[in-house]
Amino acid sequence: MEKILVLDFGGQYDLLIARRVREQGVFAEIKSYNAITLDEIKKSGYKGMIFTGGPNSVYEKDSPRFDGGILNIGVPVLGICYGHQLIAFLAGGVIESAGSISEYGKTELCADPCALFENVPEKSVCWMSHTDYVSALPAGFRAIAQTRNCPCAAMADEKRRIFGVQFHPEVTHTEYGGRILRNFLFGVCGCKGDWKADDFIGRTVEKYKKELRGKRVLCALSGGVDSSVAAVLMHRAVGDGLTCVFVDHGLLRKNEGDEVEKVFRDMFNIKFIRVNAQERFLSRLKGVSAPEQKRRIIGEEFIRVFEDESRALGKTDYLVQGTIYPDVVESGKGDASTIKSHHNVGGLPSVMDFEGIAEPLRELFKDEVRAVGIKLGIPEALVMRQPFPGPGLTVRIIGEITEEKADTLREADAIFREELEKAGIRPSQYFAVLTDTQSVGVMGDARTYGHTVALRAVSTDDFMTADWTRIPYEVLEAASRRITNEVKTINRVVYDITSKPPATVEWE
Ligand code: XMP
C-alpha cells in the first residue's frame, strides 16, 4: 500500500494534513519527529514525506530538528511553514525573523510554473502564518513563489524532488491548496490514489484472520459508531471466536443500553454479553471531581470489567477496541501536548491479562470509519449517529458524580435531543451538560435552588475544530421550557456559544 509520512514538528495542523492526503485516496501516517529514525524511514517505503509546521524558530536551542540525511534518501519532500524553513536550514540556507513584515492571514501568492503549481494560476490567495522566513536559499534550490513581503514563499530542488511552502496548503483559505497537495502526491511522488474503504476492509479482515486464527477475542462494545464498526469488522475476521461485551457503566444516555442490546443481539448474530456495572463505576467515582482523574478511573475500570468478564468466559486472548486515529493523536504523543486522555487510549493500564489488544480502526478518521461501517452493512441510523464519548456522561457532569445527577442529566439530555430531532436540526453533536452551579429560581410562589443545565450543539467535519450551532431561538426555548418543567431539580438552562478552540466539545 502506498504511504505518505507526515513528519510532525509540533504543528497544530498535522491531522488536517493527513486528512487532506487521505481525501485524495492516499494513506498518510503521522509520526512525531522524535518518534521515528532516519533508518526506519528508509525502510518504510514511503512514497513521499510532508514536514509539518511548528511553533519554533529553527535556530532555537531546543527547536525540533531531524537528521539532514533525510533530504538525500530519494523520497520526495514537501515542507510546510516550519517544515519549509527546516528544509532550508538542513540544506544550508538562511532563515531570519521577518519582524514587522511577518505575515498572517490571506495573502496574495505569485506562483512560478513548476510541478508543484501545475494548474495553479500565477496569482491566487494563500494562507500565511509565520514570523520567520527563508532569506537565503540553499544550494540547488530556486524560489518558485513570492508574496509582497516574502521573497521565498515557496522553493524547489526539482532534481531531488524537494519542495517547501511557507504558506499552508492544507487549510481551505488557501485557494489552490488542494491542487498543490494533489500535485505533490500524484505529480511529484507518483502516487496512484488507491486507498479505499473496500481495500481497508479486505486488508484488515485478512490481517486479523491470520493473526487471530483460533484465538478467543473479546470486543469492548460501547454501542457508539467506532466500537460497533470494530465489532462487525472483527466478526468478519474471527466469526464466533468473537464475543462482544457491552458495559453499562451507569453513565449512558436514556434507554441507550436497551437499544444497543437490541441491535447487536437481533440484527447481527454476534455473541453479546451485557454487564450491568453501574454500582461498580459509581463507587469508584465517588468523591472524585477532577476531570482527568474521572477519565482515568473510567478507563481503568473498563479494563478491569473486561478482565473479569474474560475470566468468567474462560481464557480470552485478545481485546478489541474501537480506538480511532484522532483518539491516538489527541491523547498526546511526542511533543504534542495532551489535551484530554481519551479513555480508550490514555486509561490503559500497562499490565494486562490479555495477550494483546487489537485496534482495527486505529488508523482511520471518523468519516472513514463511517464509510467502512456502511460498506459492512451496518444500518445507517447507527453509523451516522452522533458520537458519544467512551466515558459517557462522566465528562458531562461537572464535579462529583452521583446516580441522582446522572438521572437528572439523562432526562434533560433526552428532551434536548428530542426537541432538535422534532425540529429537523441535526448538528454534528448535541447534548446537555450538568454544571455544578446551583442558582435561585422561583416556581409558583416558592423559591427554588436548583441545578443549571448547559445545552451544547456543535457543527464540525472532523471534531478537531468545531463551531457552535446556531439553533433557532424557538427550539432552544421549547427545550428550556420542557427541561425546567419536566426535570424536577433543574431551574435554569443556558446555551454554550463557544467554538473549539478555545473550548473543547465536551466540558471535561
Ligand atoms: P473534545 O471534547 O475533545 O471532543 O473536543 C472531541 C470529540 O471526541 C469525543 N470524546 C471522546 N470519545 N473517548 C471517546 O471515545 C473519550 O474519552 C472522549 N472524549 C471526548 C467527544 O464527544 C467529541 O465528539
mmCIF file with all atom_site columns, C-alpha atoms in Angstrom, residues 298-488:
data_model
loop_
_atom_site.group_PDB
_atom_site.id
_atom_site.type_symbol
_atom_site.label_atom_id
_atom_site.label_alt_id
_atom_site.label_comp_id
_atom_site.label_asym_id
_atom_site.label_entity_id
_atom_site.label_seq_id
_atom_site.pdbx_PDB_ins_code
_atom_site.Cartn_x
_atom_site.Cartn_y
_atom_site.Cartn_z
_atom_site.occupancy
_atom_site.B_iso_or_equiv
_atom_site.pdbx_formal_charge
_atom_site.auth_seq_id
_atom_site.auth_comp_id
_atom_site.auth_asym_id
_atom_site.auth_atom_id
_atom_site.pdbx_PDB_model_num
ATOM 1   C CA . ILE A 1 298 ? -13.410 5.041   33.884 1.00 0.00 ? 298 ILE A CA 1
ATOM 2   C CA . GLY A 1 299 ? -10.667 3.782   31.578 1.00 0.00 ? 299 GLY A CA 1
ATOM 3   C CA . GLU A 1 300 ? -9.137  1.524   34.216 1.00 0.00 ? 300 GLU A CA 1
ATOM 4   C CA . GLU A 1 301 ? -12.455 0.204   35.436 1.00 0.00 ? 301 GLU A CA 1
ATOM 5   C CA . PHE A 1 302 ? -13.450 -0.652  31.878 1.00 0.00 ? 302 PHE A CA 1
ATOM 6   C CA . ILE A 1 303 ? -10.384 -2.816  31.523 1.00 0.00 ? 303 ILE A CA 1
ATOM 7   C CA . ARG A 1 304 ? -10.964 -4.446  34.927 1.00 0.00 ? 304 ARG A CA 1
ATOM 8   C CA . VAL A 1 305 ? -14.549 -5.275  33.974 1.00 0.00 ? 305 VAL A CA 1
ATOM 9   C CA . PHE A 1 306 ? -13.404 -6.831  30.729 1.00 0.00 ? 306 PHE A CA 1
ATOM 10  C CA . GLU A 1 307 ? -10.740 -8.811  32.502 1.00 0.00 ? 307 GLU A CA 1
ATOM 11  C CA . ASP A 1 308 ? -13.351 -10.146 34.922 1.00 0.00 ? 308 ASP A CA 1
ATOM 12  C CA . GLU A 1 309 ? -15.706 -10.991 32.085 1.00 0.00 ? 309 GLU A CA 1
ATOM 13  C CA . SER A 1 310 ? -12.962 -12.674 30.175 1.00 0.00 ? 310 SER A CA 1
ATOM 14  C CA . ARG A 1 311 ? -12.018 -14.738 33.230 1.00 0.00 ? 311 ARG A CA 1
ATOM 15  C CA . ALA A 1 312 ? -15.633 -15.782 33.614 1.00 0.00 ? 312 ALA A CA 1
ATOM 16  C CA . LEU A 1 313 ? -15.701 -16.763 29.948 1.00 0.00 ? 313 LEU A CA 1
ATOM 17  C CA . GLY A 1 314 ? -12.572 -18.839 30.247 1.00 0.00 ? 314 GLY A CA 1
ATOM 18  C CA . LYS A 1 315 ? -9.362  -17.880 28.555 1.00 0.00 ? 315 LYS A CA 1
ATOM 19  C CA . THR A 1 316 ? -9.648  -14.913 26.216 1.00 0.00 ? 316 THR A CA 1
ATOM 20  C CA . ASP A 1 317 ? -6.617  -13.935 24.221 1.00 0.00 ? 317 ASP A CA 1
ATOM 21  C CA . TYR A 1 318 ? -7.313  -10.596 22.643 1.00 0.00 ? 318 TYR A CA 1
ATOM 22  C CA . LEU A 1 319 ? -9.210  -7.440  23.439 1.00 0.00 ? 319 LEU A CA 1
ATOM 23  C CA . VAL A 1 320 ? -10.667 -5.402  20.568 1.00 0.00 ? 320 VAL A CA 1
ATOM 24  C CA . GLN A 1 321 ? -11.153 -1.684  20.981 1.00 0.00 ? 321 GLN A CA 1
ATOM 25  C CA . GLY A 1 322 ? -12.716 0.960   18.760 1.00 0.00 ? 322 GLY A CA 1
ATOM 26  C CA . THR A 1 323 ? -9.837  3.412   19.065 1.00 0.00 ? 323 THR A CA 1
ATOM 27  C CA . ILE A 1 324 ? -9.633  5.735   16.061 1.00 0.00 ? 324 ILE A CA 1
ATOM 28  C CA . TYR A 1 325 ? -6.819  7.926   14.818 1.00 0.00 ? 325 TYR A CA 1
ATOM 29  C CA . PRO A 1 326 ? -7.746  11.257  16.429 1.00 0.00 ? 326 PRO A CA 1
ATOM 30  C CA . ASP A 1 327 ? -8.000  9.437   19.817 1.00 0.00 ? 327 ASP A CA 1
ATOM 31  C CA . VAL A 1 328 ? -4.438  8.271   19.382 1.00 0.00 ? 328 VAL A CA 1
ATOM 32  C CA . VAL A 1 329 ? -3.093  11.650  18.387 1.00 0.00 ? 329 VAL A CA 1
ATOM 33  C CA . GLU A 1 330 ? -5.090  13.780  20.839 1.00 0.00 ? 330 GLU A CA 1
ATOM 34  C CA . SER A 1 331 ? -4.055  11.576  23.724 1.00 0.00 ? 331 SER A CA 1
ATOM 35  C CA . GLY A 1 332 ? -0.578  13.011  23.372 1.00 0.00 ? 332 GLY A CA 1
ATOM 36  C CA . LYS A 1 333 ? 2.380   11.606  21.501 1.00 0.00 ? 333 LYS A CA 1
ATOM 37  C CA . GLY A 1 334 ? 5.857   13.006  21.131 1.00 0.00 ? 334 GLY A CA 1
ATOM 38  C CA . ASP A 1 335 ? 5.754   16.743  21.612 1.00 0.00 ? 335 ASP A CA 1
ATOM 39  C CA . ALA A 1 336 ? 2.004   17.172  21.112 1.00 0.00 ? 336 ALA A CA 1
ATOM 40  C CA . SER A 1 337 ? 0.554   18.342  24.382 1.00 0.00 ? 337 SER A CA 1
ATOM 41  C CA . THR A 1 338 ? -2.105  16.167  25.992 1.00 0.00 ? 338 THR A CA 1
ATOM 42  C CA . ILE A 1 339 ? -5.492  17.793  25.600 1.00 0.00 ? 339 ILE A CA 1
ATOM 43  C CA . LYS A 1 340 ? -7.584  15.008  27.126 1.00 0.00 ? 340 LYS A CA 1
ATOM 44  C CA . SER A 1 341 ? -6.703  11.413  27.783 1.00 0.00 ? 341 SER A CA 1
ATOM 45  C CA . HIS A 1 342 ? -9.345  9.539   25.848 1.00 0.00 ? 342 HIS A CA 1
ATOM 46  C CA . HIS A 1 343 ? -10.492 6.641   27.926 1.00 0.00 ? 343 HIS A CA 1
ATOM 47  C CA . ASN A 1 344 ? -9.829  4.082   25.258 1.00 0.00 ? 344 ASN A CA 1
ATOM 48  C CA . VAL A 1 345 ? -6.162  5.033   24.996 1.00 0.00 ? 345 VAL A CA 1
ATOM 49  C CA . GLY A 1 346 ? -4.855  7.080   27.907 1.00 0.00 ? 346 GLY A CA 1
ATOM 50  C CA . GLY A 1 347 ? -6.566  4.969   30.538 1.00 0.00 ? 347 GLY A CA 1
ATOM 51  C CA . LEU A 1 348 ? -4.987  1.666   29.556 1.00 0.00 ? 348 LEU A CA 1
ATOM 52  C CA . PRO A 1 349 ? -3.023  0.149   32.405 1.00 0.00 ? 349 PRO A CA 1
ATOM 53  C CA . SER A 1 350 ? 0.299   -1.310  31.358 1.00 0.00 ? 350 SER A CA 1
ATOM 54  C CA . VAL A 1 351 ? -0.249  -4.739  32.866 1.00 0.00 ? 351 VAL A CA 1
ATOM 55  C CA . MET A 1 352 ? -2.990  -6.660  31.114 1.00 0.00 ? 352 MET A CA 1
ATOM 56  C CA . ASP A 1 353 ? -4.276  -10.187 31.407 1.00 0.00 ? 353 ASP A CA 1
ATOM 57  C CA . PHE A 1 354 ? -4.761  -10.332 27.663 1.00 0.00 ? 354 PHE A CA 1
ATOM 58  C CA . GLU A 1 355 ? -2.131  -11.436 25.203 1.00 0.00 ? 355 GLU A CA 1
ATOM 59  C CA . GLY A 1 356 ? -2.733  -8.288  23.219 1.00 0.00 ? 356 GLY A CA 1
ATOM 60  C CA . ILE A 1 357 ? -5.063  -5.544  22.087 1.00 0.00 ? 357 ILE A CA 1
ATOM 61  C CA . ALA A 1 358 ? -6.411  -5.269  18.566 1.00 0.00 ? 358 ALA A CA 1
ATOM 62  C CA . GLU A 1 359 ? -7.418  -1.817  17.426 1.00 0.00 ? 359 GLU A CA 1
ATOM 63  C CA . PRO A 1 360 ? -8.557  -2.314  13.824 1.00 0.00 ? 360 PRO A CA 1
ATOM 64  C CA . LEU A 1 361 ? -9.640  1.317   13.336 1.00 0.00 ? 361 LEU A CA 1
ATOM 65  C CA . ARG A 1 362 ? -6.557  2.884   14.866 1.00 0.00 ? 362 ARG A CA 1
ATOM 66  C CA . GLU A 1 363 ? -5.513  4.474   11.602 1.00 0.00 ? 363 GLU A CA 1
ATOM 67  C CA . LEU A 1 364 ? -8.895  5.845   10.493 1.00 0.00 ? 364 LEU A CA 1
ATOM 68  C CA . PHE A 1 365 ? -10.618 9.188   10.820 1.00 0.00 ? 365 PHE A CA 1
ATOM 69  C CA . LYS A 1 366 ? -14.273 9.296   11.821 1.00 0.00 ? 366 LYS A CA 1
ATOM 70  C CA . ASP A 1 367 ? -15.650 9.809   8.338  1.00 0.00 ? 367 ASP A CA 1
ATOM 71  C CA . GLU A 1 368 ? -13.543 6.893   7.149  1.00 0.00 ? 368 GLU A CA 1
ATOM 72  C CA . VAL A 1 369 ? -14.926 4.730   9.975  1.00 0.00 ? 369 VAL A CA 1
ATOM 73  C CA . ARG A 1 370 ? -18.432 5.640   8.836  1.00 0.00 ? 370 ARG A CA 1
ATOM 74  C CA . ALA A 1 371 ? -17.644 4.752   5.216  1.00 0.00 ? 371 ALA A CA 1
ATOM 75  C CA . VAL A 1 372 ? -16.303 1.390   6.406  1.00 0.00 ? 372 VAL A CA 1
ATOM 76  C CA . GLY A 1 373 ? -19.415 0.865   8.572  1.00 0.00 ? 373 GLY A CA 1
ATOM 77  C CA . ILE A 1 374 ? -21.763 1.463   5.621  1.00 0.00 ? 374 ILE A CA 1
ATOM 78  C CA . LYS A 1 375 ? -19.723 -0.908  3.449  1.00 0.00 ? 375 LYS A CA 1
ATOM 79  C CA . LEU A 1 376 ? -20.025 -3.526  6.195  1.00 0.00 ? 376 LEU A CA 1
ATOM 80  C CA . GLY A 1 377 ? -23.807 -3.211  6.037  1.00 0.00 ? 377 GLY A CA 1
ATOM 81  C CA . ILE A 1 378 ? -24.327 -1.640  9.449  1.00 0.00 ? 378 ILE A CA 1
ATOM 82  C CA . PRO A 1 379 ? -27.617 0.331   9.460  1.00 0.00 ? 379 PRO A CA 1
ATOM 83  C CA . GLU A 1 380 ? -27.156 3.965   8.564  1.00 0.00 ? 380 GLU A CA 1
ATOM 84  C CA . ALA A 1 381 ? -29.005 5.103   11.693 1.00 0.00 ? 381 ALA A CA 1
ATOM 85  C CA . LEU A 1 382 ? -26.256 3.568   13.807 1.00 0.00 ? 382 LEU A CA 1
ATOM 86  C CA . VAL A 1 383 ? -23.315 4.507   11.605 1.00 0.00 ? 383 VAL A CA 1
ATOM 87  C CA . MET A 1 384 ? -24.336 8.132   11.164 1.00 0.00 ? 384 MET A CA 1
ATOM 88  C CA . ARG A 1 385 ? -25.381 8.779   14.733 1.00 0.00 ? 385 ARG A CA 1
ATOM 89  C CA . GLN A 1 386 ? -23.668 11.471  16.705 1.00 0.00 ? 386 GLN A CA 1
ATOM 90  C CA . PRO A 1 387 ? -20.559 10.427  18.585 1.00 0.00 ? 387 PRO A CA 1
ATOM 91  C CA . PHE A 1 388 ? -20.819 9.614   22.258 1.00 0.00 ? 388 PHE A CA 1
ATOM 92  C CA . PRO A 1 389 ? -17.609 9.585   24.294 1.00 0.00 ? 389 PRO A CA 1
ATOM 93  C CA . GLY A 1 390 ? -16.441 6.380   25.939 1.00 0.00 ? 390 GLY A CA 1
ATOM 94  C CA . PRO A 1 391 ? -16.544 7.880   29.454 1.00 0.00 ? 391 PRO A CA 1
ATOM 95  C CA . GLY A 1 392 ? -20.183 8.763   28.741 1.00 0.00 ? 392 GLY A CA 1
ATOM 96  C CA . LEU A 1 393 ? -21.930 11.227  30.992 1.00 0.00 ? 393 LEU A CA 1
ATOM 97  C CA . THR A 1 394 ? -18.851 11.312  33.236 1.00 0.00 ? 394 THR A CA 1
ATOM 98  C CA . VAL A 1 395 ? -17.451 14.108  31.091 1.00 0.00 ? 395 VAL A CA 1
ATOM 99  C CA . ARG A 1 396 ? -20.809 15.897  31.082 1.00 0.00 ? 396 ARG A CA 1
ATOM 100 C CA . ILE A 1 397 ? -21.385 16.023  34.818 1.00 0.00 ? 397 ILE A CA 1
ATOM 101 C CA . ILE A 1 398 ? -19.170 18.661  36.327 1.00 0.00 ? 398 ILE A CA 1
ATOM 102 C CA . GLY A 1 399 ? -17.839 17.826  39.764 1.00 0.00 ? 399 GLY A CA 1
ATOM 103 C CA . GLU A 1 400 ? -18.615 14.688  41.702 1.00 0.00 ? 400 GLU A CA 1
ATOM 104 C CA . ILE A 1 401 ? -20.817 12.100  40.027 1.00 0.00 ? 401 ILE A CA 1
ATOM 105 C CA . THR A 1 402 ? -23.854 10.638  41.730 1.00 0.00 ? 402 THR A CA 1
ATOM 106 C CA . GLU A 1 403 ? -26.661 8.451   40.494 1.00 0.00 ? 403 GLU A CA 1
ATOM 107 C CA . GLU A 1 404 ? -29.149 11.244  41.072 1.00 0.00 ? 404 GLU A CA 1
ATOM 108 C CA . LYS A 1 405 ? -27.110 13.672  38.954 1.00 0.00 ? 405 LYS A CA 1
ATOM 109 C CA . ALA A 1 406 ? -26.779 11.095  36.190 1.00 0.00 ? 406 ALA A CA 1
ATOM 110 C CA . ASP A 1 407 ? -30.561 10.547  36.189 1.00 0.00 ? 407 ASP A CA 1
ATOM 111 C CA . THR A 1 408 ? -31.185 14.284  36.082 1.00 0.00 ? 408 THR A CA 1
ATOM 112 C CA . LEU A 1 409 ? -28.814 14.785  33.167 1.00 0.00 ? 409 LEU A CA 1
ATOM 113 C CA . ARG A 1 410 ? -30.239 11.812  31.246 1.00 0.00 ? 410 ARG A CA 1
ATOM 114 C CA . GLU A 1 411 ? -33.714 13.360  31.333 1.00 0.00 ? 411 GLU A CA 1
ATOM 115 C CA . ALA A 1 412 ? -32.565 16.828  30.299 1.00 0.00 ? 412 ALA A CA 1
ATOM 116 C CA . ASP A 1 413 ? -30.374 15.408  27.543 1.00 0.00 ? 413 ASP A CA 1
ATOM 117 C CA . ALA A 1 414 ? -33.182 13.267  26.156 1.00 0.00 ? 414 ALA A CA 1
ATOM 118 C CA . ILE A 1 415 ? -35.517 16.281  25.997 1.00 0.00 ? 415 ILE A CA 1
ATOM 119 C CA . PHE A 1 416 ? -32.940 18.428  24.207 1.00 0.00 ? 416 PHE A CA 1
ATOM 120 C CA . ARG A 1 417 ? -32.258 15.705  21.653 1.00 0.00 ? 417 ARG A CA 1
ATOM 121 C CA . GLU A 1 418 ? -35.972 15.131  21.135 1.00 0.00 ? 418 GLU A CA 1
ATOM 122 C CA . GLU A 1 419 ? -36.632 18.830  20.514 1.00 0.00 ? 419 GLU A CA 1
ATOM 123 C CA . LEU A 1 420 ? -33.807 19.094  17.983 1.00 0.00 ? 420 LEU A CA 1
ATOM 124 C CA . GLU A 1 421 ? -34.933 15.966  16.198 1.00 0.00 ? 421 GLU A CA 1
ATOM 125 C CA . LYS A 1 422 ? -38.512 17.254  16.162 1.00 0.00 ? 422 LYS A CA 1
ATOM 126 C CA . ALA A 1 423 ? -37.300 20.498  14.567 1.00 0.00 ? 423 ALA A CA 1
ATOM 127 C CA . GLY A 1 424 ? -35.280 18.544  11.998 1.00 0.00 ? 424 GLY A CA 1
ATOM 128 C CA . ILE A 1 425 ? -31.994 20.056  13.187 1.00 0.00 ? 425 ILE A CA 1
ATOM 129 C CA . ARG A 1 426 ? -29.008 17.741  13.163 1.00 0.00 ? 426 ARG A CA 1
ATOM 130 C CA . PRO A 1 427 ? -25.798 19.303  14.453 1.00 0.00 ? 427 PRO A CA 1
ATOM 131 C CA . SER A 1 428 ? -22.646 17.161  14.400 1.00 0.00 ? 428 SER A CA 1
ATOM 132 C CA . GLN A 1 429 ? -23.007 16.628  18.137 1.00 0.00 ? 429 GLN A CA 1
ATOM 133 C CA . TYR A 1 430 ? -25.643 17.827  20.600 1.00 0.00 ? 430 TYR A CA 1
ATOM 134 C CA . PHE A 1 431 ? -26.168 17.092  24.246 1.00 0.00 ? 431 PHE A CA 1
ATOM 135 C CA . ALA A 1 432 ? -26.765 18.512  27.700 1.00 0.00 ? 432 ALA A CA 1
ATOM 136 C CA . VAL A 1 433 ? -24.188 19.110  30.430 1.00 0.00 ? 433 VAL A CA 1
ATOM 137 C CA . LEU A 1 434 ? -24.976 19.188  34.123 1.00 0.00 ? 434 LEU A CA 1
ATOM 138 C CA . THR A 1 435 ? -22.949 22.048  35.568 1.00 0.00 ? 435 THR A CA 1
ATOM 139 C CA . ASP A 1 436 ? -22.021 22.235  39.245 1.00 0.00 ? 436 ASP A CA 1
ATOM 140 C CA . THR A 1 437 ? -23.712 25.606  39.533 1.00 0.00 ? 437 THR A CA 1
ATOM 141 C CA . GLN A 1 438 ? -26.877 25.907  41.543 1.00 0.00 ? 438 GLN A CA 1
ATOM 142 C CA . SER A 1 439 ? -28.930 29.040  41.426 1.00 0.00 ? 439 SER A CA 1
ATOM 143 C CA . VAL A 1 440 ? -32.023 30.643  42.820 1.00 0.00 ? 440 VAL A CA 1
ATOM 144 C CA . GLY A 1 441 ? -35.275 30.401  40.922 1.00 0.00 ? 441 GLY A CA 1
ATOM 145 C CA . VAL A 1 442 ? -38.961 30.776  41.513 1.00 0.00 ? 442 VAL A CA 1
ATOM 146 C CA . MET A 1 443 ? -41.659 28.242  40.826 1.00 0.00 ? 443 MET A CA 1
ATOM 147 C CA . GLY A 1 444 ? -45.264 29.066  41.648 1.00 0.00 ? 444 GLY A CA 1
ATOM 148 C CA . ASP A 1 445 ? -44.841 31.147  44.773 1.00 0.00 ? 445 ASP A CA 1
ATOM 149 C CA . ALA A 1 446 ? -41.893 29.248  46.079 1.00 0.00 ? 446 ALA A CA 1
ATOM 150 C CA . ARG A 1 447 ? -38.182 29.903  45.935 1.00 0.00 ? 447 ARG A CA 1
ATOM 151 C CA . THR A 1 448 ? -36.155 27.106  44.323 1.00 0.00 ? 448 THR A CA 1
ATOM 152 C CA . TYR A 1 449 ? -32.473 26.391  44.460 1.00 0.00 ? 449 TYR A CA 1
ATOM 153 C CA . GLY A 1 450 ? -31.775 24.088  41.542 1.00 0.00 ? 450 GLY A CA 1
ATOM 154 C CA . HIS A 1 451 ? -29.174 22.845  39.074 1.00 0.00 ? 451 HIS A CA 1
ATOM 155 C CA . THR A 1 452 ? -28.125 24.695  35.935 1.00 0.00 ? 452 THR A CA 1
ATOM 156 C CA . VAL A 1 453 ? -28.011 22.664  32.777 1.00 0.00 ? 453 VAL A CA 1
ATOM 157 C CA . ALA A 1 454 ? -25.991 23.769  29.755 1.00 0.00 ? 454 ALA A CA 1
ATOM 158 C CA . LEU A 1 455 ? -27.008 22.773  26.258 1.00 0.00 ? 455 LEU A CA 1
ATOM 159 C CA . ARG A 1 456 ? -24.244 22.194  23.746 1.00 0.00 ? 456 ARG A CA 1
ATOM 160 C CA . ALA A 1 457 ? -24.507 21.716  19.987 1.00 0.00 ? 457 ALA A CA 1
ATOM 161 C CA . VAL A 1 458 ? -21.607 21.920  17.565 1.00 0.00 ? 458 VAL A CA 1
ATOM 162 C CA . SER A 1 459 ? -21.090 21.750  13.828 1.00 0.00 ? 459 SER A CA 1
ATOM 163 C CA . THR A 1 460 ? -17.869 20.226  12.605 1.00 0.00 ? 460 THR A CA 1
ATOM 164 C CA . ASP A 1 461 ? -16.375 17.960  9.954  1.00 0.00 ? 461 ASP A CA 1
ATOM 165 C CA . ASP A 1 462 ? -13.637 16.396  11.999 1.00 0.00 ? 462 ASP A CA 1
ATOM 166 C CA . PHE A 1 463 ? -14.169 17.268  15.703 1.00 0.00 ? 463 PHE A CA 1
ATOM 167 C CA . MET A 1 464 ? -10.670 18.743  15.793 1.00 0.00 ? 464 MET A CA 1
ATOM 168 C CA . THR A 1 465 ? -12.217 22.174  15.425 1.00 0.00 ? 465 THR A CA 1
ATOM 169 C CA . ALA A 1 466 ? -15.909 22.962  15.815 1.00 0.00 ? 466 ALA A CA 1
ATOM 170 C CA . ASP A 1 467 ? -18.326 25.859  15.678 1.00 0.00 ? 467 ASP A CA 1
ATOM 171 C CA . TRP A 1 468 ? -21.338 26.223  17.969 1.00 0.00 ? 468 TRP A CA 1
ATOM 172 C CA . THR A 1 469 ? -24.577 25.573  16.130 1.00 0.00 ? 469 THR A CA 1
ATOM 173 C CA . ARG A 1 470 ? -26.981 28.466  15.580 1.00 0.00 ? 470 ARG A CA 1
ATOM 174 C CA . ILE A 1 471 ? -30.148 26.779  16.816 1.00 0.00 ? 471 ILE A CA 1
ATOM 175 C CA . PRO A 1 472 ? -33.325 28.829  16.268 1.00 0.00 ? 472 PRO A CA 1
ATOM 176 C CA . TYR A 1 473 ? -34.486 30.587  19.456 1.00 0.00 ? 473 TYR A CA 1
ATOM 177 C CA . GLU A 1 474 ? -37.861 28.886  19.409 1.00 0.00 ? 474 GLU A CA 1
ATOM 178 C CA . VAL A 1 475 ? -36.228 25.452  19.500 1.00 0.00 ? 475 VAL A CA 1
ATOM 179 C CA . LEU A 1 476 ? -33.984 26.494  22.389 1.00 0.00 ? 476 LEU A CA 1
ATOM 180 C CA . GLU A 1 477 ? -36.993 27.928  24.122 1.00 0.00 ? 477 GLU A CA 1
ATOM 181 C CA . ALA A 1 478 ? -39.001 24.725  23.731 1.00 0.00 ? 478 ALA A CA 1
ATOM 182 C CA . ALA A 1 479 ? -36.108 22.699  25.131 1.00 0.00 ? 479 ALA A CA 1
ATOM 183 C CA . SER A 1 480 ? -35.619 25.100  28.046 1.00 0.00 ? 480 SER A CA 1
ATOM 184 C CA . ARG A 1 481 ? -39.326 25.155  28.882 1.00 0.00 ? 481 ARG A CA 1
ATOM 185 C CA . ARG A 1 482 ? -39.655 21.392  28.794 1.00 0.00 ? 482 ARG A CA 1
ATOM 186 C CA . ILE A 1 483 ? -36.471 20.760  30.765 1.00 0.00 ? 483 ILE A CA 1
ATOM 187 C CA . THR A 1 484 ? -37.409 23.156  33.589 1.00 0.00 ? 484 THR A CA 1
ATOM 188 C CA . ASN A 1 485 ? -40.960 21.800  33.651 1.00 0.00 ? 485 ASN A CA 1
ATOM 189 C CA . GLU A 1 486 ? -40.199 18.111  33.375 1.00 0.00 ? 486 GLU A CA 1
ATOM 190 C CA . VAL A 1 487 ? -36.921 17.698  35.249 1.00 0.00 ? 487 VAL A CA 1
ATOM 191 C CA . LYS A 1 488 ? -37.574 18.388  38.873 1.00 0.00 ? 488 LYS A CA 1
#
